[in-house]
XYZ file of C-alpha atoms in Angstrom:
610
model
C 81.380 4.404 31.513
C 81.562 0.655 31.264
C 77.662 0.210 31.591
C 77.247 3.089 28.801
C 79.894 1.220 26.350
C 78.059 -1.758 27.315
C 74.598 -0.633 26.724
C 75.556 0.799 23.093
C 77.214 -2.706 22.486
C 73.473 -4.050 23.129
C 71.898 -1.757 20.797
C 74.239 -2.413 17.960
C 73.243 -6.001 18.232
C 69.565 -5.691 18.598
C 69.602 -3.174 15.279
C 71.628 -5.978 13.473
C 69.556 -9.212 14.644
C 66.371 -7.958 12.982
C 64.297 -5.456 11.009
C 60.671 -4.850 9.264
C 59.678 -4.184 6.376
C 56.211 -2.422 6.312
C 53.818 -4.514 4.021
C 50.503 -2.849 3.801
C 48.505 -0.608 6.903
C 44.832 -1.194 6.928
C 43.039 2.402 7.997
C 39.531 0.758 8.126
C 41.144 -2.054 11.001
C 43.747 0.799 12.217
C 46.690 -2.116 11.705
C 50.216 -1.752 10.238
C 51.754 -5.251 9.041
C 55.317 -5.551 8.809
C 57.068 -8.786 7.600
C 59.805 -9.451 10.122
C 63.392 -10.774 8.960
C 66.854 -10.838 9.592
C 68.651 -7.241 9.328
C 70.753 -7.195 6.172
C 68.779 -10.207 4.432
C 65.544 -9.861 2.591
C 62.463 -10.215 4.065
C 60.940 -12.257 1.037
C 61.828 -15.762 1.501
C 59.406 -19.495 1.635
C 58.166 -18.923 4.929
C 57.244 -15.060 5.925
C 57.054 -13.537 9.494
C 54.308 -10.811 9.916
C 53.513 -8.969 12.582
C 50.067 -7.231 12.884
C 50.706 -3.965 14.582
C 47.377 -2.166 15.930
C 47.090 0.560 17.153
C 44.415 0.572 19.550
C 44.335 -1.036 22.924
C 41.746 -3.933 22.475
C 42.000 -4.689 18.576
C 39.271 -7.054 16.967
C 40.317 -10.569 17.371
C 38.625 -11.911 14.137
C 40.531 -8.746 12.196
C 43.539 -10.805 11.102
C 41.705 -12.938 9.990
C 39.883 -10.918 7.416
C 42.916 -9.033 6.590
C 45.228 -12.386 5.621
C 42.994 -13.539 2.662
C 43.447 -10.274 1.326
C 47.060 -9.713 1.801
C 47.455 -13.174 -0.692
C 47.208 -10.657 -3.688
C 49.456 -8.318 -2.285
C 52.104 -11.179 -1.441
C 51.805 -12.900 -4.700
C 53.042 -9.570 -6.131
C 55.813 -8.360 -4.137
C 56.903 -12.161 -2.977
C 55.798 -14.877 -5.086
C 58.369 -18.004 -3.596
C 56.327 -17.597 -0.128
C 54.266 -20.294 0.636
C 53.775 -19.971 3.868
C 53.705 -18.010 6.785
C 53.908 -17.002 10.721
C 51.869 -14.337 12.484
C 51.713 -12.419 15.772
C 49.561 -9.289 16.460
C 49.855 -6.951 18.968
C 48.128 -4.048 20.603
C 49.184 -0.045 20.892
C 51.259 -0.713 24.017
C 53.333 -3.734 22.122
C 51.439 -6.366 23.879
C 51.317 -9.297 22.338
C 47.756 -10.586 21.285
C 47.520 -13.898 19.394
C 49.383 -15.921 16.815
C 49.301 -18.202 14.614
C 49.962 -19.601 10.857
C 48.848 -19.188 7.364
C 49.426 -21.180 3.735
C 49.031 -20.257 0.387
C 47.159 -23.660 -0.287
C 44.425 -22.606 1.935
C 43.880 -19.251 0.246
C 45.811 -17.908 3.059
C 43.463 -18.134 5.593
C 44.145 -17.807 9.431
C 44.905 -20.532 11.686
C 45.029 -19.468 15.780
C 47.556 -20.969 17.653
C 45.675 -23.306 20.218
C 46.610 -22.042 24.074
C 48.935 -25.166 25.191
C 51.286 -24.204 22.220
C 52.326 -20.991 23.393
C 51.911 -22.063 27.339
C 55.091 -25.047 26.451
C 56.907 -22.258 24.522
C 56.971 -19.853 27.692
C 58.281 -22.708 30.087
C 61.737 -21.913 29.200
C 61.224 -17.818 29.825
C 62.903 -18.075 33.277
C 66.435 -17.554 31.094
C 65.712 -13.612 30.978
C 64.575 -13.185 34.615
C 66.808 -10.230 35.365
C 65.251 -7.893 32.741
C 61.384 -8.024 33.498
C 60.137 -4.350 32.981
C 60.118 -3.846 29.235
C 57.735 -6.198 27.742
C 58.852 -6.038 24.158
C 62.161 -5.400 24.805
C 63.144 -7.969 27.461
C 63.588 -10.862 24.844
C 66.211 -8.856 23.113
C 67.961 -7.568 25.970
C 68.376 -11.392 27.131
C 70.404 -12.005 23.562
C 74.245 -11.309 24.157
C 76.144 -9.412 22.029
C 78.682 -11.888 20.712
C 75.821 -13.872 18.815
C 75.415 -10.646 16.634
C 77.495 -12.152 13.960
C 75.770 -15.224 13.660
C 73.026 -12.836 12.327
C 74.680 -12.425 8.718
C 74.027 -15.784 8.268
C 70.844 -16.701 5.793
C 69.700 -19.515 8.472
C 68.484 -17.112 10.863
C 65.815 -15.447 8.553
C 63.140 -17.185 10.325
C 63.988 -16.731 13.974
C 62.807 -13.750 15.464
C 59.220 -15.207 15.947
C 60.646 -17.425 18.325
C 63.069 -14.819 20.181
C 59.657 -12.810 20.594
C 57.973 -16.056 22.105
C 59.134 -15.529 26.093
C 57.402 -11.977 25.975
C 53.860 -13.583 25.575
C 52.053 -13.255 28.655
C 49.749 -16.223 29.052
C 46.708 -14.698 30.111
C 46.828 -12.244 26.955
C 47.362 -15.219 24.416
C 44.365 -16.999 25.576
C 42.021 -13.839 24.855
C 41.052 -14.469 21.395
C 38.697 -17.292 20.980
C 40.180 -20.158 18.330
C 36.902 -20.269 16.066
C 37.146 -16.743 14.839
C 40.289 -17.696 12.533
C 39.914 -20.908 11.991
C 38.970 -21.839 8.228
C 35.252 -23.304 9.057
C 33.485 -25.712 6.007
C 32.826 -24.279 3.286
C 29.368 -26.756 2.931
C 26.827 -24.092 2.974
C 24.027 -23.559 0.398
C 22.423 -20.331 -1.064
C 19.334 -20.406 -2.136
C 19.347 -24.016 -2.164
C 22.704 -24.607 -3.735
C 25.806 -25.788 -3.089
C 29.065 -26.080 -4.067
C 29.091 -29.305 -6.102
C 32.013 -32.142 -6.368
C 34.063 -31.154 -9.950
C 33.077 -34.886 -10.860
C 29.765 -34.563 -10.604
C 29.539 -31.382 -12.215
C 31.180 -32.818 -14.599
C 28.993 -35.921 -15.444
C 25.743 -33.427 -15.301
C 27.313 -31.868 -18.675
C 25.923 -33.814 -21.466
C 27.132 -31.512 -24.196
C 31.110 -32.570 -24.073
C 32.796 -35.860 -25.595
C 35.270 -37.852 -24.307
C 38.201 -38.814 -26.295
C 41.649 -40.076 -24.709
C 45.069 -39.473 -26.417
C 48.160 -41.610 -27.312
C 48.975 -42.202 -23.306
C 45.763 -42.909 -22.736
C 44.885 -39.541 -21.007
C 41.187 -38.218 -21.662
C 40.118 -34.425 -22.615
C 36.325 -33.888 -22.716
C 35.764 -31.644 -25.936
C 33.064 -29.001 -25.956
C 32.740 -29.168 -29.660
C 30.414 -31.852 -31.562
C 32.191 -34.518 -33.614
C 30.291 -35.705 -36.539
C 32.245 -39.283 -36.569
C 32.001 -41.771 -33.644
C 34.725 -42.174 -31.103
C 35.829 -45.364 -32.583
C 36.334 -43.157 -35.720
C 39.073 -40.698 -34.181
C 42.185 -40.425 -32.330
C 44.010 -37.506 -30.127
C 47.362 -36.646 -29.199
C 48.447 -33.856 -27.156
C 51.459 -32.177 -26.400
C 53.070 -30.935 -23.375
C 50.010 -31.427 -21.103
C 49.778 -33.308 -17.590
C 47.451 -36.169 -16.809
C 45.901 -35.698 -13.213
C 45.126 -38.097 -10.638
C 41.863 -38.407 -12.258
C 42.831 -39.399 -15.642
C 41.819 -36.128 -17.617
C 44.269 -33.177 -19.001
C 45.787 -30.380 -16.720
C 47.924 -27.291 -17.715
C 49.365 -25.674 -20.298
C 48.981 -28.077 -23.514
C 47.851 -28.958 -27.176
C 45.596 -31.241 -28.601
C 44.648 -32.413 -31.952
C 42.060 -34.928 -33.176
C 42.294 -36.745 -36.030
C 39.867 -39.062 -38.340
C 41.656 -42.422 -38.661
C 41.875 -41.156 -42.267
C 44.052 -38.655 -41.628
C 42.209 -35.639 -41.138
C 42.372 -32.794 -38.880
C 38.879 -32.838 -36.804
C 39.436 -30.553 -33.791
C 42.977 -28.665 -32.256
C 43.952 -26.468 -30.251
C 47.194 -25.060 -29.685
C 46.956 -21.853 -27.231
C 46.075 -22.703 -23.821
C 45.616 -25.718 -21.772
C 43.136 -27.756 -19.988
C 41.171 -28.623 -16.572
C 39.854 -31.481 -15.624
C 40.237 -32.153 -19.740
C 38.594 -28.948 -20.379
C 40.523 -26.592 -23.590
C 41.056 -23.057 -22.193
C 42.830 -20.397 -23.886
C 45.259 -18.163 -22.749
C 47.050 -18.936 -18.684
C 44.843 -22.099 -17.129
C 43.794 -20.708 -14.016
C 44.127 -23.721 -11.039
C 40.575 -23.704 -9.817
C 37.884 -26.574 -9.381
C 35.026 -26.932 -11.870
C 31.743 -25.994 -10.280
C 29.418 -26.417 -13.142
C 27.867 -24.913 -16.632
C 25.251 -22.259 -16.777
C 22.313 -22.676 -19.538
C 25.035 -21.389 -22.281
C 27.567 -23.741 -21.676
C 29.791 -21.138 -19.807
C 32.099 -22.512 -17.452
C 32.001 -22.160 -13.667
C 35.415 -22.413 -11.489
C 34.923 -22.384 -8.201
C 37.234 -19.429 -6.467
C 36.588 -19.059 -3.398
C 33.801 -19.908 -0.297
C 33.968 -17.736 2.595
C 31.959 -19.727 5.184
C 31.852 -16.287 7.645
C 29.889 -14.399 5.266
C 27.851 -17.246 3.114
C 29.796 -16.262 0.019
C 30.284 -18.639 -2.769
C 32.534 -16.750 -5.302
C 32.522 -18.275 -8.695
C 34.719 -17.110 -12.180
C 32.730 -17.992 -14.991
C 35.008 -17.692 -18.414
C 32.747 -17.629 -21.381
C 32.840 -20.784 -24.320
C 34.185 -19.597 -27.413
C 33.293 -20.691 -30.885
C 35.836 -23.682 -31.174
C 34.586 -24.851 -28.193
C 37.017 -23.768 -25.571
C 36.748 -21.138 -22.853
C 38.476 -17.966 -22.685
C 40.382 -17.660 -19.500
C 41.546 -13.816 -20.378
C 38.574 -12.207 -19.550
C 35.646 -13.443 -17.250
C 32.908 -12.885 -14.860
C 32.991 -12.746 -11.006
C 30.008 -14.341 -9.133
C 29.317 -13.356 -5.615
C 26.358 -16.082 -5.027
C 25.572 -14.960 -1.289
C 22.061 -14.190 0.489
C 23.899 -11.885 2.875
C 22.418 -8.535 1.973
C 23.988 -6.244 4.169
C 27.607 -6.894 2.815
C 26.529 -4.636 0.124
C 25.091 -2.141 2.294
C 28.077 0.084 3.190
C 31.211 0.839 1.121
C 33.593 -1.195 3.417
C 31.844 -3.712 3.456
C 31.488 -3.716 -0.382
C 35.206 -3.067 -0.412
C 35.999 -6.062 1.719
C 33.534 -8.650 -0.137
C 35.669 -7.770 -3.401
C 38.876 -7.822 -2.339
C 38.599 -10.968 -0.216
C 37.942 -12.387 -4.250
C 40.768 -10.386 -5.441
C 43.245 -11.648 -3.669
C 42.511 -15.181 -4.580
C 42.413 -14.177 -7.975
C 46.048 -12.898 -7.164
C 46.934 -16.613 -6.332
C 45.032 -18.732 -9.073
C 44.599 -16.429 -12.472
C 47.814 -13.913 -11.715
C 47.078 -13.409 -15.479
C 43.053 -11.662 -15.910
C 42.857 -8.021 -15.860
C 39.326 -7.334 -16.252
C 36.712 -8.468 -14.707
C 33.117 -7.580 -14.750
C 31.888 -8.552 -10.720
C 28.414 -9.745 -10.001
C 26.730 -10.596 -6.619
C 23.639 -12.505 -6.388
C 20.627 -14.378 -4.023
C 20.114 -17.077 -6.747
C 22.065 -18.800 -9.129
C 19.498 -19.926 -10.970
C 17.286 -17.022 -11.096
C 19.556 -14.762 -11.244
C 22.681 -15.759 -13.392
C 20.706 -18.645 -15.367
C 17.752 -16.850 -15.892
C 18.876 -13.221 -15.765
C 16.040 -11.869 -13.235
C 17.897 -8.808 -12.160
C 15.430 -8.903 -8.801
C 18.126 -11.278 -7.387
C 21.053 -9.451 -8.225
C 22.950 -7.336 -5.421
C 25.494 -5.037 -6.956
C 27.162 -4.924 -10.397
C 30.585 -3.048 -10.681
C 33.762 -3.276 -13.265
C 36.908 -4.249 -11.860
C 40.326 -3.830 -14.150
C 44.000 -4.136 -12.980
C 46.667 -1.171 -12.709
C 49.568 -1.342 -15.729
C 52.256 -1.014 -13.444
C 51.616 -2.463 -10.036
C 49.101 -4.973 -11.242
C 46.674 -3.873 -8.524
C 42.875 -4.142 -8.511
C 41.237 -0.880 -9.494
C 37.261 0.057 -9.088
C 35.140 2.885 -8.340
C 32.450 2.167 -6.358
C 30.479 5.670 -7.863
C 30.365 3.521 -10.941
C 28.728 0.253 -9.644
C 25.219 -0.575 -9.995
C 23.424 -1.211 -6.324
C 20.349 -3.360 -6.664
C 20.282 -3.697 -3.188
C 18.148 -0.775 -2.197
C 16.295 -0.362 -5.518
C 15.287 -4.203 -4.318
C 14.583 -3.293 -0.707
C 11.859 -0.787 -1.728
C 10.690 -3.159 -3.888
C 9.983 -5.645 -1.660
C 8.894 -2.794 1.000
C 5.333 -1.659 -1.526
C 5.116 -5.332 -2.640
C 4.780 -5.503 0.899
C 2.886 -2.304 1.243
C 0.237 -3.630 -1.599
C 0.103 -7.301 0.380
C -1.198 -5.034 3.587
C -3.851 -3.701 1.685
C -4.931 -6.316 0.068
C -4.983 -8.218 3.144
C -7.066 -5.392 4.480
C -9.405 -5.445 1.567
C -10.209 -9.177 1.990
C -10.905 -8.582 5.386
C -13.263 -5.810 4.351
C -14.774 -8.306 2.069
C -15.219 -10.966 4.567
C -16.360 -8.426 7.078
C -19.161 -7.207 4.399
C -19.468 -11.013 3.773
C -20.419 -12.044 7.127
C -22.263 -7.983 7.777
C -25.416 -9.143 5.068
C -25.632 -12.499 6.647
C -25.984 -10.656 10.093
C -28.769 -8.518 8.341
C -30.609 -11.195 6.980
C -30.839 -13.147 10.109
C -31.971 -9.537 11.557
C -34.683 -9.766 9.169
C -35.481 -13.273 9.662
C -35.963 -12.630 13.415
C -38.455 -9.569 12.686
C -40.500 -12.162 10.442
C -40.469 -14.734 13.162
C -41.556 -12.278 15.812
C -44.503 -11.234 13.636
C -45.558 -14.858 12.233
C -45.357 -15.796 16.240
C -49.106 -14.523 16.409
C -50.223 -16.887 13.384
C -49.022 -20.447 14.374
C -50.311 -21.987 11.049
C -47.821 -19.592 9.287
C -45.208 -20.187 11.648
C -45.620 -24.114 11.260
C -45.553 -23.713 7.731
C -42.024 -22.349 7.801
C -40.809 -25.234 9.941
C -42.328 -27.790 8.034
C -40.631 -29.714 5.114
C -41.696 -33.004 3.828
C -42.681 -34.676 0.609
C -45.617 -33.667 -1.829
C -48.044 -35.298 -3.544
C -50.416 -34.830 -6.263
C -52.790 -37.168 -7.879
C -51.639 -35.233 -11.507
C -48.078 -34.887 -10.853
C -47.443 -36.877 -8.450
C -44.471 -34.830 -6.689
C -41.675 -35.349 -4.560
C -43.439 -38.546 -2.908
C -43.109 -40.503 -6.395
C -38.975 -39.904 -6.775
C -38.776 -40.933 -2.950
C -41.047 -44.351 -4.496
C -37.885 -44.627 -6.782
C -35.301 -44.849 -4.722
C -34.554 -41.064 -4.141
C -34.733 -38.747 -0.506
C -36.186 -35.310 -0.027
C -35.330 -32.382 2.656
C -36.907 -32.828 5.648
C -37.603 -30.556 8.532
C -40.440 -31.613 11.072
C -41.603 -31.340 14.836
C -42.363 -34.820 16.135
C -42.485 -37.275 18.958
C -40.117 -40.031 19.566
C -41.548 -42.854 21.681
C -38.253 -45.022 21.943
C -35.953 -46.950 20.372
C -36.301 -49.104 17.365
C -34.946 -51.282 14.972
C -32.438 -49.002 12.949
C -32.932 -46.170 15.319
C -35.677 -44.503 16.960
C -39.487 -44.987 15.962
C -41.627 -41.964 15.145
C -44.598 -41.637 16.576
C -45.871 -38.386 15.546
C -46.917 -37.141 12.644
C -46.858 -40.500 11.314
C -44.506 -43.742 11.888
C -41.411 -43.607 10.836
C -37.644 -44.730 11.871
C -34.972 -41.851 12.818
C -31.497 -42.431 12.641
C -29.621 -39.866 14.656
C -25.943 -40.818 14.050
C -24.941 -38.209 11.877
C -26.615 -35.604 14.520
C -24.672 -33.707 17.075
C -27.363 -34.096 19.049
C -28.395 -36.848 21.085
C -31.955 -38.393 19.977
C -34.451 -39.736 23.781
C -37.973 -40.126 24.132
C -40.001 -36.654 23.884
C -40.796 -34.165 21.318
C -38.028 -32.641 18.681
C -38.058 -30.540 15.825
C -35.912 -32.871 13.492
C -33.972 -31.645 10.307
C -32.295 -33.880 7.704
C -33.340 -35.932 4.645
C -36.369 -38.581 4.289
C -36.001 -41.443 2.050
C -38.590 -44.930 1.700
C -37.337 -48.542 2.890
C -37.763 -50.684 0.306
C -38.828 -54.095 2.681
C -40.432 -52.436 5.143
C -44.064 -50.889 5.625
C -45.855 -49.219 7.983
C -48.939 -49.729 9.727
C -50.728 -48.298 6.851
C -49.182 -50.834 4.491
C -47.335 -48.006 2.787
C -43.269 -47.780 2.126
C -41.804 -47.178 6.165
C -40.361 -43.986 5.729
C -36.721 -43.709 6.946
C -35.192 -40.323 8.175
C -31.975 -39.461 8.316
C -31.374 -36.752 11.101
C -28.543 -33.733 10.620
C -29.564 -31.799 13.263
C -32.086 -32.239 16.684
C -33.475 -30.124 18.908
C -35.037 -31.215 21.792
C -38.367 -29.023 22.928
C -39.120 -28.184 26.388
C -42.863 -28.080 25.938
C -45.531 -30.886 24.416
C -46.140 -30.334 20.131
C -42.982 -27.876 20.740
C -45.131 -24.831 21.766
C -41.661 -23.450 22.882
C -40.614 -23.327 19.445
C -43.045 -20.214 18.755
C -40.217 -18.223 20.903
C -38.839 -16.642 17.628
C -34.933 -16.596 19.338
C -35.117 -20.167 19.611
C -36.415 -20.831 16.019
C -33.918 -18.919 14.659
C -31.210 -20.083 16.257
C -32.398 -23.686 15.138
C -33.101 -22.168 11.569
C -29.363 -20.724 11.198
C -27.317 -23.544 13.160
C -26.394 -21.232 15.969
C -27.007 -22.013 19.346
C -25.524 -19.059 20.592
C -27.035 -15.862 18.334
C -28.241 -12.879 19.732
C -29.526 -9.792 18.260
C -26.739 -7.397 20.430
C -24.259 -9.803 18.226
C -25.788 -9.881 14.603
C -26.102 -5.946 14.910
C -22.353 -5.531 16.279
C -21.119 -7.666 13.175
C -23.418 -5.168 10.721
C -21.482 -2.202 12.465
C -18.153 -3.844 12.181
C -18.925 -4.307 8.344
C -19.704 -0.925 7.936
C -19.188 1.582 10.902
C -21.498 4.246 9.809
C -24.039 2.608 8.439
C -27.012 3.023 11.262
C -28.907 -0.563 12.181
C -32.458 -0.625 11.423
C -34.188 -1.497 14.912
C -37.523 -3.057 13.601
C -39.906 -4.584 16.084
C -36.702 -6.859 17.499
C -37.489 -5.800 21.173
C-alpha cells in the first residue's frame, strides 16, 4: 500500500515538473513538435525547448533541419520575445535521436550538437542507476518528489532539456552526421552570380546622391537634384545612423536649398543603408538594382538547394521604394525543386518564414523562381523562369496562403522545349552528315571516273604523259607562261625526272633539262633516281644553266619515287591516281563503299575498273 501511495506521489510530481504544448505536426516528414516547458508556466519565453517527435523508427536526420527555417514564421506569430532555442528529436519508440540549437539571427537554422557535448553530459547518469528499463521515463523517475514545488517557480522554464540529457544513449546521438544541419556558406553563384557585398552594390548604383544631415549622417536619394550638393542641406528625424554612416529605420528626411526651400521629403517610412522606403523597413541587406532601378534585398540563401531568394520592392515616383507590396525571387538552377508539389511547397515556405522574421508587415506577394537573373528578371526572357504563383496572407492568423492549381509552371513547358530544340539539333546534325557523306560520295565518283580514264589512256603513253605533265609555255606571239616566270613570277609544275645528286640549294635535275629541286616542303624524301615531282617552278635571277638561259628553280610539294627507269611504272593507272589525288592508300573496294554510304541505293557503275 506504501509502494502504491508512493508511486502516485511520483506521478503527481512528474505531471507538475513539465508539459508540451503541440506547435505544428509536419504530415509530409510524419513529425509532431511540441515546445517543452514548465507545467503551470507558459511555454513562450526567450529561449524555447522543442522536441521533434517522429513517428517512424529511423526518421531523416537532415529533416529538422528543413523543418526549423520554416517554423521561424510560425514562432514569430504565436511567440515573438523568443530568440532562441533548444532541440531534441526522437524516434516512434521515444528514443532519443540528435540535438542541438537554433537562433533567430541565423534565420533559425539548425546547429547539431557535436558528439563530445552530449558524451560529458551523460558522465554524471550513474545517479539514476536503479531505474534502467524505461528509457524515457528513467530521468523522471530519478527526480524525488519533494522538489515538485520548486517547479512553480519561473526559473525552471528551461530545465527539462537537461533532466532529459541522462536518457541519451551514446551510440544513438552519434548517428546523425554534423554537416546535414549545419548552416554551410551561402557563397554560391547561379548562373554566374552571386550574392554581392551591400557596399558594393551600393557603389555600382550611379543613379542615387549622397547628401548627409545635421549629425552628419548620409541618405543616398533616388531622386535627381537640380542644385549641387554644396547648394542643399538635410535633416532627418527620428532615424538611426549605422555602423556605416548611412540612415537605418523608421525616419524622416527633408532637403532644403540653402534658400529656404523644400527640395525633397519624406515623412512615411524609413531607410536602409540611407535608402527612403515607405511603409515598415524590412531588416534585410541590399543586394543590388535591376535595369528599373527596383531594389533588391537579399532574404534568404539556402546553400542545400542553390537558392538565392531575393525581395525586390518596386521605386516609386518620389524616389523611394514601396516596402508594402513586393516581388519574391527564387534565383536557383535547381530544376527539380519545382518538379513535385512538396517540393514546391517547401522552396516557398522556407522564404516565408523568413519573411515572418524580417517584413512581419507584407501581405502580398507575387513569387518568382528563376535560372538567370539577368535574363530572366532584367531582361524578362520567360525561357529562364521556373514557376510563377501569388502568395497573400490570411486576415486572421496572418498565415501564408497559395494555391498551387493557380501557379504558372514553366518548368515542363521549358523541358519540352529544350527536348525538340534538341530533337531539331539531332537532325540537323544528321543532315550535315548526309551532306558531308554526299560531299565526300561525288569525290569518290570522280576519282572512279578518273581511274576508268587512266586505265584506258594506259594503252596511249603520249596521252597518258600529257596528263602528268605541267610546265611552262611559250609562244613566239604571246609569249606565255615562260615570260611571267622571266618577271619574277612561278608556274604549276608536275614532271617525271631524274635526280643525279645533290646540289647547291638542293638537288640538280638532270632530266628533262637542268634544274635545282628543293624538297623541303615535301613529305617525301628527295635521292638519286627517277621521280615524278609536283610543285611550283620559278627562274633564279643570278644563275644560268648550261644553255645560258635563267636556271630554273623548283619547288617540290609532293615526290614520288618510281621503281622503274623514265617511270614506266607510273603507266599502272592505281599508282597514278593515287599520286594524282594525294592518297597513298585508295582503292577502288573503298571509293565505291564511300558512294554506297552516300547513298545506299544508288547502284555503282562498274566500268572497265577490273
Amino acid at each position: 500500500m506504501k509502494s502504491l501511495f508512493a508511486l502516485g506521489l511520483l506521478t503527481l510530481a512528474v505531471s507538475a515538473h513539465a508539459a508540451d504544448h503541440r506547435l505544428a505536426y509536419s504530415k509530409a516528414e510524419n513529425v509532431e513538435v511540441f515546445a517543452e516547458h514548465a507545467a503551470g508556466q507558459p511555454w513562450c519565453g526567450a529561449k524555447l525547448q522543442l522536441r521533434f517527435a517522429f513517428a517512424s523508427a529511423a526518421p531523416d536526420a537532415a529533416a529538422v533541419g528543413r523543418l526549423l527555417p520554416k517554423l521561424g514564421g510560425l514562432i514569430a506569430n504565436q511567440c515573438a520575445t523568443a530568440t532562441e532555442l533548444q532541440w531534441y528529436s526522437t524516434n516512434e519508440a521515444g528514443q532519443r535521436l540528435a540535438s542541438g540549437s537554433a537562433a533567430q539571427t541565423s534565420g533559425w537554422q539548425a546547429q547539431l550538437d557535436t558528439p563530445s557535448a552530449p558524451a560529458q553530459a551523460a558522465a554524471p547518469a550513474p545517479a539514476p542507476a536503479p531505474a534502467p528499463a524505461p528509457a524515457a521515463e528513467t530521468p523522471v523517475a530519478a527526480a524525488p518528489a519533494p522538489e515538485t514545488p520548486v517547479v512553480a517557480a519561473p526559473s525552471p522554464a528551461p530545465e527539462p532539456a537537461p533532466v532529459a540529457e541522462p536518457a541519451a544513449p551514446a551510440p544513438v546521438e552519434a548517428t546523425p552526421p554534423a554537416p546535414v544541419v549545419s548552416a554551410p556558406s551561402p557563397d554560391f553563384t547561379v548562373a554566374g552570380w552571386q550574392l554581392p557585398v551591400p557596399s558594393e552594390a551600393l557603389a555600382k548604383a550611379s543613379f542615387l546622391t549622397e547628401v548627409a544631415d545635421q549629425n552628419g549622417c548620409r541618405f543616398r536619394l533616388a531622386v535627381k537634384l537640380q542644385d549641387p550638393v554644396q547648394n542643399v542641406r538635410a535633416e532627418s528625424q527620428g532615424v538611426t545612423c549605422g555602423s556605416d554612416g548611412y540612415a537605418q529605420g523608421q525616419g524622416k528626411l527633408s532637403v532644403m536649398r540653402s534658400d529656404g526651400v523644400r527640395l525633397y521629403s519624406f515623412n512615411n517610412g524609413g531607410f536602409i543603408n540611407g535608402l527612403a522606403v515607405t511603409g515598415k523597413v524590412p531588416n534585410l541587406p541590399v543586394a543590388g538594382f535591376d535595369d528599373d532601378n527596383n531594389l533588391l534585398l537579399s532574404l534568404l540563401s539556402e546553400p542545400a538547394s542553390k537558392v538565392h531568394y531575393l525581395l525586390r520592392l518596386s521605386r516609386n515616383y518620389n524616389g523611394s521604394w514601396n516596402a508594402d507590396s513586393g516581388t519574391l525571387l527564387a534565383l536557383t538552377e535547381n530544376r527539380d525543386l519545382f518538379r513535385d508539389a512538396d517540393s514546391i511547397r517547401r522552396t516557398i515556405e522556407v522564404a516565408t518564414a523568413r519573411l515572418d522574421q524580417a517584413a512581419p508587415e507584407l501581405s502580398h506577394l507575387r513569387f518568382y523562381a528563376m535560372r538567370d537573373l539577368q535574363q530572366g528578371l532584367f531582361k524578362g526572357d520567360r525561357d529562364f523562369w521556373l514557376y510563377e504563383i501569388n502568395l497573400s496572407r490570411q486576415y486572421r492568423t496572418r498565415l501564408w496562403d497559395y494555391n498551387l492549381q493557380n501557379a504558372q509552371n514553366y518548368l515542363f513547358a521549358l523541358e519540352r522545349k529544350e527536348a525538340e530544340q534538341q530533337r531539331q539539333a539531332e537532325l540537323q546534325r544528321q543532315r550535315e552528315e548526309q551532306l558531308q557523306r554526299e560531299l565526300l560520295g561525288r569525290q569518290a565518283e570522280q576519282q572512279l571516273q578518273l581511274y576508268r580514264e587512266l586505265r584506258r589512256e594506259t594503252r596511249k603513253p603520249e596521252e597518258l604523259y600529257q596528263r602528268i605533265s605541267r610546265d611552262a609555255s611559250y609562244s613566239p606571239t604571246g609569249g606565255g607562261s615562260y615570260v611571267g616566270m622571266l618577271k619574277g613570277g612561278s608556274v604549276d609544275y608536275s614532271q617525271i625526272v631524274y635526280l643525279g645528286g645533290k646540289t647547291e640549294g638542293g638537288w640538280e635535275v638532270e632530266y628533262p633539262y637542268e634544274a635545282v629541286l628543293d624538297a623541303e616542303d615535301s613529305e617525301q624524301e628527295a635521292d638519286k633516281g627517277w621521280f615524278l615531282v609536283k610543285g611550283k617552278a620559278r627562274l633564279d635571277g643570278e644563275r644560268l644553266d648550261k644553255q645560258q638561259l635563267p636556271l630554273t628553280l623548283i619547288t617540290a610539294s609532293s615526290l614520288l619515287a618510281c621503281q622503274e627507269d623514265e617511270c614506266a611504272d607510273l603507266r599502272d593507272p592505281l599508282t597514278l591516281l593515287r599520286h594524282e589525288i594525294g592518297d597513298p592508300n585508295w582503292t577502288v573496294e573503298g571509293a565505291k563503299e564511300v558512294v554506297k554510304q552516300a547513298w545506299p541505293d544508288r547502284a555503282v557503275e562498274q566500268g572497265d575498273e577490273q
